[in-house]
XYZ file of C-alpha atoms in Angstrom:
696
model
C 0.000 0.000 0.000
C 1.298 3.413 -0.890
C 1.949 5.752 2.063
C -0.629 8.332 0.908
C -3.263 5.603 0.677
C -2.109 4.243 4.045
C -2.566 7.711 5.580
C -6.079 7.893 4.178
C -6.875 4.451 5.539
C -5.643 5.495 8.988
C -7.765 8.652 8.945
C -10.859 6.697 7.979
C -10.096 4.104 10.636
C -9.535 6.591 13.448
C -12.016 9.423 12.734
C -15.623 9.626 11.622
C -15.735 10.140 7.884
C -16.974 13.712 8.000
C -14.177 14.620 10.450
C -11.189 13.236 8.566
C -9.897 16.707 7.694
C -12.333 18.859 9.626
C -16.082 19.126 9.521
C -16.092 21.797 6.815
C -14.396 19.582 4.225
C -16.649 17.972 1.682
C -15.080 14.763 0.401
C -14.672 14.985 -3.379
C -16.726 12.653 -5.479
C -14.473 9.988 -6.925
C -15.586 8.774 -10.319
C -14.471 5.162 -10.654
C -13.246 4.223 -14.101
C -12.880 0.564 -13.049
C -9.379 -0.075 -14.352
C -7.676 2.854 -12.647
C -7.748 4.569 -9.258
C -6.735 8.041 -10.378
C -9.773 10.133 -9.578
C -10.002 13.448 -7.736
C -8.805 13.139 -4.151
C -6.875 9.873 -4.575
C -3.240 11.019 -4.816
C -0.575 13.547 -3.814
C 0.688 14.311 -7.350
C -0.855 14.465 -10.801
C 1.472 11.667 -11.936
C 0.582 9.309 -9.061
C -2.062 6.609 -9.285
C -3.033 2.960 -9.224
C -3.984 0.316 -11.760
C -6.454 -2.395 -10.791
C -6.447 -6.098 -11.579
C -9.238 -5.487 -14.077
C -6.872 -3.528 -16.317
C -4.166 -6.167 -16.027
C -6.678 -8.848 -16.954
C -7.763 -7.118 -20.161
C -4.341 -6.210 -21.564
C -2.511 -8.635 -23.908
C 1.130 -9.078 -22.851
C 4.070 -10.302 -24.917
C 6.143 -10.771 -21.719
C 5.615 -10.278 -17.959
C 7.754 -7.127 -17.923
C 5.047 -5.315 -19.883
C 3.060 -5.153 -16.648
C 5.186 -2.074 -15.969
C 3.793 -0.408 -19.112
C 0.655 0.098 -17.028
C 2.610 2.988 -15.512
C 1.643 5.930 -17.750
C 4.558 7.069 -19.903
C 6.526 3.832 -19.465
C 7.843 1.749 -22.388
C 9.261 -1.772 -21.907
C 11.536 -3.456 -24.463
C 14.057 -6.297 -24.659
C 17.496 -6.651 -26.231
C 18.140 -10.283 -25.327
C 16.408 -13.514 -24.329
C 13.145 -13.801 -22.466
C 14.753 -14.713 -19.145
C 16.687 -11.463 -18.880
C 15.390 -8.287 -17.215
C 13.670 -5.915 -19.605
C 14.798 -2.474 -20.745
C 12.698 0.367 -19.342
C 12.077 3.876 -20.740
C 10.427 6.694 -18.783
C 10.659 10.491 -18.467
C 13.588 11.064 -20.787
C 15.519 8.063 -19.486
C 16.760 4.888 -21.036
C 16.623 3.216 -17.643
C 18.605 0.206 -18.890
C 17.367 -2.607 -16.626
C 16.140 -0.331 -13.829
C 18.847 2.152 -12.827
C 16.487 5.001 -11.848
C 13.128 3.260 -11.545
C 12.326 1.411 -8.315
C 10.240 -1.759 -8.425
C 8.824 -3.686 -5.474
C 6.570 -6.729 -5.170
C 4.565 -6.777 -1.926
C 7.272 -4.815 -0.133
C 10.221 -6.758 -1.563
C 12.658 -4.703 -3.659
C 13.293 -6.006 -7.160
C 16.234 -3.727 -8.089
C 19.632 -5.260 -7.391
C 22.514 -2.917 -6.458
C 26.085 -3.925 -7.403
C 24.618 -6.419 -9.852
C 26.644 -8.530 -12.248
C 24.961 -7.047 -15.336
C 24.197 -3.490 -14.288
C 23.349 -1.255 -11.357
C 19.721 -1.512 -10.287
C 18.972 -4.614 -12.415
C 15.221 -5.261 -11.997
C 13.951 -8.607 -13.301
C 10.216 -9.243 -12.795
C 10.020 -12.469 -14.788
C 9.259 -14.220 -11.483
C 5.769 -12.656 -11.505
C 2.616 -14.488 -12.524
C 0.504 -11.622 -13.949
C -2.810 -13.300 -13.101
C -1.901 -13.142 -9.391
C -1.292 -9.375 -9.418
C -4.103 -7.480 -7.686
C -2.863 -4.024 -8.669
C 0.044 -1.658 -9.326
C 0.636 1.622 -7.489
C 2.872 4.058 -9.356
C 4.678 7.319 -8.617
C 7.088 9.497 -10.522
C 9.785 11.897 -9.416
C 11.731 12.244 -6.123
C 8.825 13.774 -4.165
C 7.873 10.990 -1.762
C 9.619 10.330 1.554
C 9.058 6.564 1.510
C 10.835 6.153 -1.856
C 14.598 5.609 -1.642
C 17.289 4.217 -3.915
C 16.656 4.050 -7.691
C 13.358 6.003 -7.571
C 14.429 9.256 -9.296
C 12.311 8.738 -12.423
C 9.610 6.842 -10.606
C 8.531 3.761 -8.706
C 5.995 0.978 -9.147
C 4.711 -1.127 -6.272
C 3.177 -4.394 -7.444
C 0.735 -6.185 -5.150
C -0.370 -9.819 -5.173
C -3.773 -11.056 -4.136
C -4.178 -12.316 -0.610
C -7.172 -14.258 -1.879
C -8.002 -14.920 -5.513
C -11.457 -13.690 -6.561
C -11.983 -17.107 -8.146
C -9.825 -20.168 -8.690
C -8.175 -20.113 -12.084
C -6.858 -22.511 -14.701
C -5.271 -21.376 -17.986
C -3.823 -23.191 -20.967
C -2.139 -21.208 -23.778
C -0.642 -22.366 -27.077
C 0.966 -20.058 -29.623
C 3.264 -19.628 -32.565
C 7.016 -20.273 -32.367
C 6.624 -23.000 -29.755
C 4.852 -20.897 -27.145
C 3.157 -22.858 -24.393
C 1.972 -21.776 -20.947
C 0.055 -23.340 -18.076
C -1.230 -21.345 -15.088
C -3.172 -22.571 -12.087
C -4.213 -20.564 -9.023
C -6.593 -21.108 -6.109
C -7.401 -19.720 -2.637
C -8.658 -22.524 -0.399
C -9.518 -21.908 3.235
C -6.903 -23.015 5.755
C -8.009 -22.945 9.375
C -8.642 -19.361 10.441
C -6.984 -18.032 7.300
C -6.685 -18.663 3.592
C -4.058 -19.856 1.145
C -2.998 -18.465 -2.194
C -1.561 -21.136 -4.447
C -0.161 -20.235 -7.841
C 1.894 -22.055 -10.460
C 3.172 -21.190 -13.935
C 5.131 -23.209 -16.488
C 6.204 -21.608 -19.773
C 8.156 -22.630 -22.830
C 9.006 -20.553 -25.900
C 11.392 -20.889 -28.856
C 10.729 -17.510 -30.448
C 11.213 -16.435 -34.076
C 15.007 -16.621 -33.810
C 17.205 -18.622 -36.181
C 18.883 -19.933 -33.049
C 15.893 -21.116 -31.008
C 15.486 -19.398 -27.645
C 14.485 -22.604 -25.855
C 13.103 -20.579 -22.934
C 11.992 -22.680 -19.984
C 10.443 -20.985 -16.971
C 8.768 -22.154 -13.760
C 7.090 -19.932 -11.144
C 5.395 -20.822 -7.896
C 3.650 -18.859 -5.127
C 2.399 -20.071 -1.743
C 0.838 -17.522 0.611
C -0.994 -17.843 3.907
C -2.946 -14.852 5.193
C -5.328 -13.879 7.951
C -7.290 -10.785 8.860
C -8.154 -7.670 6.918
C -6.500 -4.433 5.785
C -6.486 -3.010 9.320
C -5.449 -6.079 11.332
C -3.867 -9.066 9.677
C -0.781 -10.680 8.278
C 0.534 -12.767 5.403
C 3.523 -15.021 4.844
C 4.607 -15.749 1.275
C 6.969 -18.205 -0.384
C 7.914 -17.539 -4.020
C 10.129 -19.579 -6.332
C 11.360 -18.956 -9.877
C 13.763 -20.768 -12.183
C 14.544 -20.044 -15.833
C 17.079 -20.782 -18.547
C 17.291 -19.616 -22.150
C 19.402 -19.096 -25.247
C 19.639 -15.452 -26.270
C 19.747 -13.657 -29.585
C 21.256 -10.353 -28.459
C 21.410 -7.116 -30.455
C 23.099 -7.480 -33.854
C 24.891 -4.977 -36.156
C 22.937 -3.480 -39.036
C 25.824 -4.056 -41.435
C 25.741 -7.815 -40.846
C 22.067 -7.939 -41.804
C 22.474 -5.570 -44.769
C 25.285 -7.704 -46.210
C 23.304 -10.918 -45.809
C 25.832 -12.371 -43.383
C 23.033 -13.103 -40.912
C 19.258 -13.011 -40.945
C 17.342 -10.235 -39.190
C 16.513 -12.800 -36.516
C 19.968 -14.337 -36.609
C 22.902 -14.215 -34.230
C 26.691 -14.035 -34.319
C 27.131 -16.129 -31.178
C 24.621 -18.975 -30.746
C 25.908 -19.781 -27.249
C 24.688 -16.528 -25.623
C 22.005 -16.934 -22.989
C 21.491 -17.356 -19.299
C 20.251 -19.167 -16.226
C 18.605 -17.480 -13.256
C 16.661 -18.298 -10.120
C 14.971 -16.377 -7.332
C 13.503 -17.759 -4.118
C 12.005 -15.602 -1.394
C 10.287 -15.711 1.984
C 8.415 -12.548 2.893
C 5.783 -11.371 5.296
C 3.562 -8.408 6.111
C 1.977 -7.614 9.488
C -0.494 -4.758 10.006
C -2.226 -3.701 13.190
C -4.429 -0.856 14.345
C -2.425 0.705 17.157
C -3.593 3.643 19.268
C -4.907 6.270 16.880
C -2.964 4.900 13.955
C -1.857 1.965 11.854
C 1.388 0.000 12.190
C 2.861 -2.162 9.438
C 5.959 -4.278 8.971
C 7.363 -5.813 5.782
C 10.181 -8.358 6.098
C 11.887 -10.460 3.451
C 14.729 -12.832 2.583
C 15.624 -13.314 -1.099
C 18.045 -15.878 -2.549
C 19.088 -14.898 -6.072
C 21.400 -16.315 -8.734
C 22.261 -15.377 -12.332
C 24.710 -16.649 -14.942
C 24.561 -14.560 -18.111
C 26.604 -15.078 -21.296
C 26.742 -12.178 -23.783
C 28.746 -11.184 -26.839
C 28.073 -7.625 -27.989
C 31.281 -6.880 -29.924
C 32.028 -10.326 -31.474
C 35.783 -10.098 -32.282
C 36.781 -6.622 -31.123
C 38.604 -7.681 -27.950
C 39.509 -11.276 -28.866
C 41.874 -12.233 -25.989
C 44.010 -14.423 -28.260
C 45.019 -12.307 -31.265
C 43.874 -13.862 -34.495
C 42.164 -16.815 -32.810
C 38.400 -17.213 -33.221
C 37.498 -17.071 -29.535
C 35.248 -14.049 -29.876
C 34.316 -11.531 -27.208
C 31.812 -13.519 -25.205
C 31.822 -12.826 -21.489
C 30.002 -14.254 -18.522
C 28.476 -12.209 -15.738
C 27.628 -14.019 -12.523
C 25.708 -12.954 -9.441
C 25.063 -14.920 -6.251
C 23.453 -13.137 -3.332
C 21.122 -13.304 -0.374
C 19.120 -10.166 0.446
C 17.632 -9.393 3.861
C 15.318 -6.486 4.607
C 12.837 -4.832 6.964
C 10.419 -1.943 6.486
C 8.485 -0.954 9.634
C 6.274 2.160 9.550
C 3.546 3.778 11.590
C 0.905 6.264 10.465
C -1.315 8.178 12.845
C -3.804 11.028 12.877
C -3.494 14.221 14.892
C -3.620 17.985 14.683
C -1.197 20.635 13.530
C -2.594 23.738 15.173
C -6.277 23.623 14.346
C -5.739 21.627 11.134
C -6.267 17.898 10.845
C -3.061 16.036 9.972
C -1.715 12.558 9.441
C 1.896 11.578 10.018
C 3.963 8.642 8.863
C 7.324 7.544 10.186
C 9.238 4.598 8.776
C 12.579 2.886 8.419
C 13.999 0.707 5.626
C 16.966 -1.580 6.189
C 18.513 -3.761 3.487
C 21.561 -6.003 3.533
C 22.943 -7.614 0.350
C 25.281 -10.507 1.090
C 26.799 -10.846 -2.382
C 28.907 -13.975 -2.199
C 30.083 -13.609 -5.762
C 29.679 -10.983 -8.459
C 32.003 -11.702 -11.370
C 33.008 -10.904 -14.928
C 34.761 -13.587 -17.000
C 36.014 -14.048 -20.579
C 34.391 -17.095 -22.183
C 33.888 -18.821 -25.498
C 30.908 -21.088 -26.145
C 30.183 -20.651 -22.387
C 33.589 -22.125 -21.498
C 35.790 -20.123 -19.144
C 38.912 -18.506 -20.632
C 39.935 -16.110 -17.867
C 38.629 -14.130 -14.898
C 38.418 -10.367 -15.441
C 37.393 -9.769 -11.842
C 35.501 -11.590 -9.134
C 34.298 -9.926 -5.959
C 32.525 -10.605 -2.726
C 30.517 -7.609 -1.542
C 28.691 -6.822 1.665
C 26.372 -3.880 1.126
C 24.272 -2.443 3.951
C 21.802 0.402 3.523
C 19.403 2.074 5.897
C 16.863 4.832 5.483
C 14.523 6.649 7.841
C 11.727 8.944 6.754
C 8.971 11.143 8.107
C 6.008 12.531 6.213
C 3.246 14.892 7.313
C 0.017 15.495 5.395
C -2.068 18.436 6.634
C -5.408 19.761 5.382
C -4.987 23.495 6.078
C -8.218 24.605 4.447
C -10.939 22.831 2.461
C -8.945 23.676 -0.682
C -5.284 23.364 0.451
C -3.376 20.270 1.548
C 0.387 19.953 2.070
C 2.597 16.860 2.113
C 6.028 17.519 3.640
C 8.658 14.840 4.099
C 12.269 14.280 5.031
C 14.378 11.221 4.287
C 17.897 10.262 5.399
C 19.873 7.341 3.901
C 23.171 5.717 4.805
C 25.173 3.149 2.802
C 28.194 1.029 3.665
C 30.160 -0.951 1.065
C 32.734 -3.667 1.782
C 34.418 -5.068 -1.342
C 36.745 -8.090 -1.364
C 38.135 -8.255 -4.916
C 40.217 -10.795 -6.808
C 42.337 -7.755 -7.728
C 43.700 -6.719 -4.338
C 44.031 -3.036 -5.269
C 40.262 -2.885 -5.890
C 39.305 -4.138 -2.433
C 38.217 -1.696 0.221
C 35.471 -0.162 2.306
C 33.429 2.951 1.672
C 30.393 4.624 3.210
C 28.208 7.608 2.438
C 24.995 9.295 3.566
C 22.469 11.678 2.073
C 19.436 13.692 3.242
C 16.470 14.320 0.936
C 13.678 16.848 1.716
C 10.304 16.580 -0.086
C 7.286 18.862 -0.443
C 3.913 18.685 -2.155
C 0.930 21.020 -2.294
C -2.558 20.089 -3.488
C -5.075 22.823 -4.342
C -8.802 22.290 -4.817
C -10.877 20.629 -5.969
C -12.636 23.402 -7.847
C -14.992 22.465 -10.678
C -13.929 18.794 -10.275
C -10.299 19.812 -10.845
C -7.196 19.563 -8.608
C -3.829 21.312 -8.950
C -0.505 19.941 -7.698
C 2.958 21.332 -6.996
C 5.671 18.825 -6.028
C 9.416 19.145 -5.454
C 12.109 17.078 -3.821
C 15.583 15.638 -3.664
C 16.454 11.997 -4.300
C 19.415 9.801 -5.200
C 20.682 6.592 -6.687
C 23.542 4.467 -5.432
C 26.501 3.483 -7.561
C 27.971 -0.013 -7.892
C 29.991 -0.802 -4.754
C 32.884 -2.014 -6.920
C 33.135 1.431 -8.471
C 33.449 3.123 -5.083
C 36.651 1.224 -4.200
C 38.213 0.717 -7.650
C 41.890 1.677 -8.083
C 42.855 -0.112 -11.323
C 40.919 -1.040 -14.442
C 40.328 -4.825 -14.245
C 41.039 -5.330 -17.962
C 44.013 -3.034 -18.606
C 45.290 -2.613 -14.999
C 45.616 1.112 -15.731
C 44.833 3.474 -12.824
C 41.108 4.128 -12.365
C 39.217 6.743 -10.355
C 36.497 5.691 -7.897
C 32.946 7.029 -8.246
C 30.822 8.745 -5.642
C 28.815 6.152 -3.667
C 25.579 8.172 -3.817
C 24.432 10.468 -6.616
C 22.150 13.409 -5.836
C 19.039 14.070 -7.914
C 16.443 16.806 -7.639
C 13.174 17.480 -9.384
C 9.910 19.377 -9.499
C 6.505 18.909 -11.061
C 3.416 21.025 -11.738
C 0.251 19.120 -12.481
C -3.487 19.266 -12.923
C -6.068 16.498 -12.768
C -9.663 17.015 -13.844
C -12.960 15.190 -14.138
C -14.723 18.265 -15.517
C -15.718 16.395 -18.679
C -18.186 13.644 -17.753
C -16.755 10.120 -17.846
C -13.211 11.422 -18.500
C -10.238 11.509 -16.124
C -7.394 13.624 -17.471
C -4.007 14.497 -15.941
C -1.352 16.888 -17.218
C 2.141 17.051 -15.679
C 5.020 19.419 -16.416
C 8.189 18.028 -14.806
C 11.917 18.718 -14.364
C 14.825 16.518 -13.155
C 18.535 17.094 -12.554
C 21.093 14.396 -11.795
C 24.704 14.768 -10.688
C 25.797 11.701 -12.670
C 24.241 9.486 -15.330
C 24.511 5.717 -15.420
C 25.266 4.673 -19.010
C 25.330 1.261 -20.680
C 28.784 0.047 -21.850
C 28.443 -2.300 -24.821
C 31.715 -4.226 -24.570
C 31.242 -5.017 -20.876
C 27.474 -5.249 -20.630
C 27.467 -3.063 -17.523
C 26.620 0.482 -16.515
C 29.141 3.093 -15.450
C 28.928 6.541 -13.866
C 28.982 9.360 -16.398
C 28.197 13.076 -16.736
C 25.656 15.316 -14.935
C 22.323 15.708 -16.696
C 19.096 17.696 -16.892
C 15.686 16.562 -18.131
C 12.302 18.145 -18.523
C 9.051 17.290 -20.195
C 5.278 17.016 -20.218
C 2.895 14.075 -19.818
C -0.780 13.976 -20.696
C -2.797 10.989 -19.476
C -6.486 10.310 -20.259
C -8.986 7.616 -19.266
C -12.408 7.861 -20.934
C -15.414 5.585 -20.485
C -18.129 6.859 -22.857
C -20.204 3.680 -22.400
C -20.341 1.120 -19.589
C -18.711 -1.490 -21.800
C -16.115 0.744 -23.516
C -12.861 2.202 -22.141
C -10.405 4.401 -24.061
C -7.032 5.239 -22.527
C -4.462 7.520 -24.137
C -1.009 8.715 -23.076
C 1.393 11.220 -24.615
C 4.816 12.119 -23.196
C 7.493 14.448 -24.565
C 10.898 14.957 -22.922
C 14.140 16.845 -23.439
C 17.331 15.289 -22.011
C 20.786 16.895 -22.044
C 24.135 16.605 -20.316
C 24.800 19.720 -18.232
C 28.585 19.944 -18.626
C 30.624 21.161 -21.603
C 32.164 18.247 -23.436
C 33.168 18.249 -27.120
C 31.484 14.863 -27.502
C 28.093 16.610 -27.337
C 25.212 17.165 -24.947
C 22.720 14.480 -25.992
C 22.219 11.514 -23.679
C 22.445 8.261 -25.669
C 19.189 6.322 -25.610
C 17.238 9.069 -23.835
C 13.497 8.807 -24.451
C 12.133 11.899 -26.228
C 8.600 10.941 -27.282
C 6.193 8.156 -26.467
C 2.498 7.560 -26.963
C 0.024 4.829 -26.140
C -3.630 4.442 -26.955
C -5.900 1.581 -26.029
C -9.516 0.577 -26.591
C -11.076 -2.029 -24.327
C -14.481 -3.638 -24.839
C -16.013 -5.481 -21.879
C -19.130 -7.590 -21.495
C -20.513 -6.920 -24.948
C -22.759 -9.898 -24.637
C -20.430 -12.872 -24.627
C -17.701 -10.949 -26.470
C -14.819 -8.902 -25.079
C -11.532 -7.586 -26.429
C -8.926 -4.859 -26.547
C -6.456 -3.150 -28.857
C -3.328 -1.436 -27.532
C -0.909 0.623 -29.630
C 2.339 2.006 -28.267
C 4.849 4.291 -29.949
C 8.486 4.784 -28.952
C 10.046 7.735 -30.743
C 13.461 8.087 -32.342
C 16.309 8.605 -29.847
C 19.906 9.869 -30.035
C 22.401 7.012 -29.924
C 25.499 9.188 -29.608
C 26.251 12.418 -27.753
C 26.443 14.666 -30.832
C 23.059 13.394 -32.140
C 24.622 12.371 -35.465
C 23.201 8.844 -35.137
C 19.641 8.181 -34.056
C 17.499 5.114 -33.603
C 14.407 4.459 -35.667
C 11.010 4.937 -34.058
C 8.983 1.868 -33.097
C 5.225 1.281 -33.278
C 3.627 -1.930 -32.011
C -0.052 -2.860 -31.815
C -1.350 -5.786 -29.750
C -4.925 -7.044 -29.791
C -7.166 -9.496 -27.974
C -10.579 -10.895 -28.855
C -12.444 -13.226 -26.529
C -15.692 -15.157 -26.198
C -17.353 -16.448 -23.021
C -18.316 -20.038 -23.714
C -20.035 -20.407 -20.343
C -20.176 -18.429 -17.099
C -16.897 -20.019 -15.989
C -15.151 -20.744 -19.300
C -13.791 -18.346 -21.893
C -11.615 -18.503 -24.982
C -9.358 -15.623 -25.998
C -6.971 -14.999 -28.882
C -4.073 -12.576 -28.525
C -2.459 -11.223 -31.678
C 0.828 -9.563 -30.746
C 2.388 -7.170 -33.259
C -0.927 -7.174 -35.074
C 0.324 -5.341 -38.170
C 3.625 -7.219 -38.492
C 5.904 -4.282 -37.701
C 9.569 -4.774 -38.592
C 10.790 -2.009 -36.303
C 13.590 -2.150 -33.754
C 12.805 -3.165 -30.192
C 15.947 -1.308 -29.074
C 19.133 0.056 -30.628
C 22.660 1.056 -29.529
C 25.643 2.609 -31.298
C 29.169 1.349 -30.599
C 32.173 -0.329 -32.241
C 32.413 -4.044 -33.000
C 34.297 -6.427 -35.272
C 32.597 -9.218 -37.168
C 34.593 -12.443 -37.573
C 34.404 -11.882 -41.343
C 36.068 -8.451 -40.907
C 39.207 -9.737 -39.161
C 42.343 -9.023 -41.159
C 41.124 -5.713 -42.604
C 41.173 -2.225 -41.116
C 39.862 -1.278 -38.631
C 39.762 -4.933 -37.527
C 43.321 -6.198 -38.123
C 44.254 -9.782 -37.369
C 46.245 -8.675 -34.347
C 44.750 -6.808 -31.399
C 44.155 -4.027 -30.505
C 41.356 -3.223 -32.915
C 39.419 0.019 -33.329
C 36.370 -1.767 -34.679
C 33.566 -0.583 -36.923
C 31.079 1.809 -35.357
C 27.560 0.736 -36.188
C 23.979 0.621 -34.964
C 23.342 -2.627 -33.106
C 19.656 -3.481 -32.803
C 17.263 -6.087 -31.500
C 14.222 -6.527 -33.776
C 10.659 -6.578 -32.512
C 9.211 -10.048 -32.658
C 7.010 -10.729 -35.701
C 3.269 -11.275 -35.494
C 2.432 -13.806 -32.775
C -0.813 -15.721 -32.196
C -1.623 -17.071 -28.738
C -4.856 -18.919 -28.000
C -5.877 -19.279 -24.361
C -8.571 -21.318 -22.660
C -9.450 -19.870 -19.243
C -11.533 -21.589 -16.611
C -12.657 -20.018 -13.341
C -14.427 -21.771 -10.509
């Protein structure tokens, strides 16, 4: 539950409804769209809101990561196999795998600091979408309860405590797609169980079959209600796959490989995630106390080859540039908080105080040179102990019937302890940061609210970068990075329900960051870079002209620039500049139902001087379904309905094809300058997936 919603729940629990913020306040009428909780009086910023299970249920998904596209303005792509974390785009960011966007699942953080593949790596492939009850989303560094990685935004994903109905699903599709899902909520003594299972297989359109195999399981026991209760949850996930990573345009243009081909058929990965988590909530005094606790056991082995023969460790030999990234860790965490009602002068107020503690016991995070997944050499291998703690306080006060303030303060502390295979790179480092927050809400007047939000935030850097002394490949001297990177932002917004049956939000936002995290193609990691500035506008609309028809539309435009003077240029490679989504959902039209969803990702700079840009991408997904009986339905998803041949994602960097060895700039002997080129991952061609769903 989001803190603002928790505060509201406390006020309703403690005070009579008409006295929540004083007797003179008339509670605004909230018009329920059904798929979204974004009406007047539901949030502390124009860009904050919630998505219900109903919306998740009606949206066709190519992959689980597209759940996050329910966050307005968000685009989700992939540059590798289906078992790898997705690429995220939001508010002028190419967020890589999650560097400045925080994800949680029922209080458990998904982002992984000091990760083998990149800082903030956020893989949600362990989710079973049918078990998700809703998604709460926020954007910007304006909220005291949001900590590391939340500069651009945060999404909090919630699972059901009890399924509305037991569920069985069987899906078959093109390119070897098969999926089985089962879920039920039987009674168990004084409580109830949530049982969920998913098995998935998929070969994909690739010349080198993906051979994705995935298994997910959820077991939850819960008692009580939202005010007094608890749950305990076990989750397990295991996956392995063969990856077709991004490929150079020149190799496709010359006919050397197919558009769905690869230059290294042994790329791929294996990953697992097992967790034990719990939530306890209790009405205490004139408030509400909650505690989240979790233990996560995580493992990843990832083989990638982005540059092919550029850095061949044995000059002239066909080993290629494949490398392995490994991560083995156990994560422990607690998040206690307490919200209570009171007065500030004569004004009604609610207060929240909380603490977040996280410890990552990273037994091994490593980078290795490999060929055909066989070890050639160790670039570096580290053990890392990373401890972080944050405390926060937030006050929400209704000063007048038309003015509410939300003021918060957050303090964070980090400690890094790195034990490296390269002795010079071992060491200890610590840092702390304080982040004030403020929000003002005006209205409602004429079914319209106005918002002003501002705040400071941060993201952490990879612990290995804070203690580095020598480059692990060249052994040249290297400078350490700052452990914590300051961000700041502001937002002006308006939300209105003036037009009947329409909810519309407009946000004008601004973000500054002391250091970017940029993707490095030949290492597959992120590294600290230059200071940046972003600004933009988002316009979000939900319209229900008829009881059975919903139209949702999003438009976002952003401007992203480096703030320093560098001859390389001021553009931020991969920065999102324009996106749009529009969807039409038909429900309960007799026995028929369906939806169409189009999303557009605009062209982006791929290099600092803007001389090379990506193509734009437009994808349309559709679903049509028929209710055979009250408890049985059949639905057909058509993904990439119009057969787009666009790019899912693109990068620009130097590489050497094996066929180019022996000619400049790829001589037979290293070092090699390589050929600079656009490297892209194509969108998957039209896919058909037929699903039989039974509920009981």
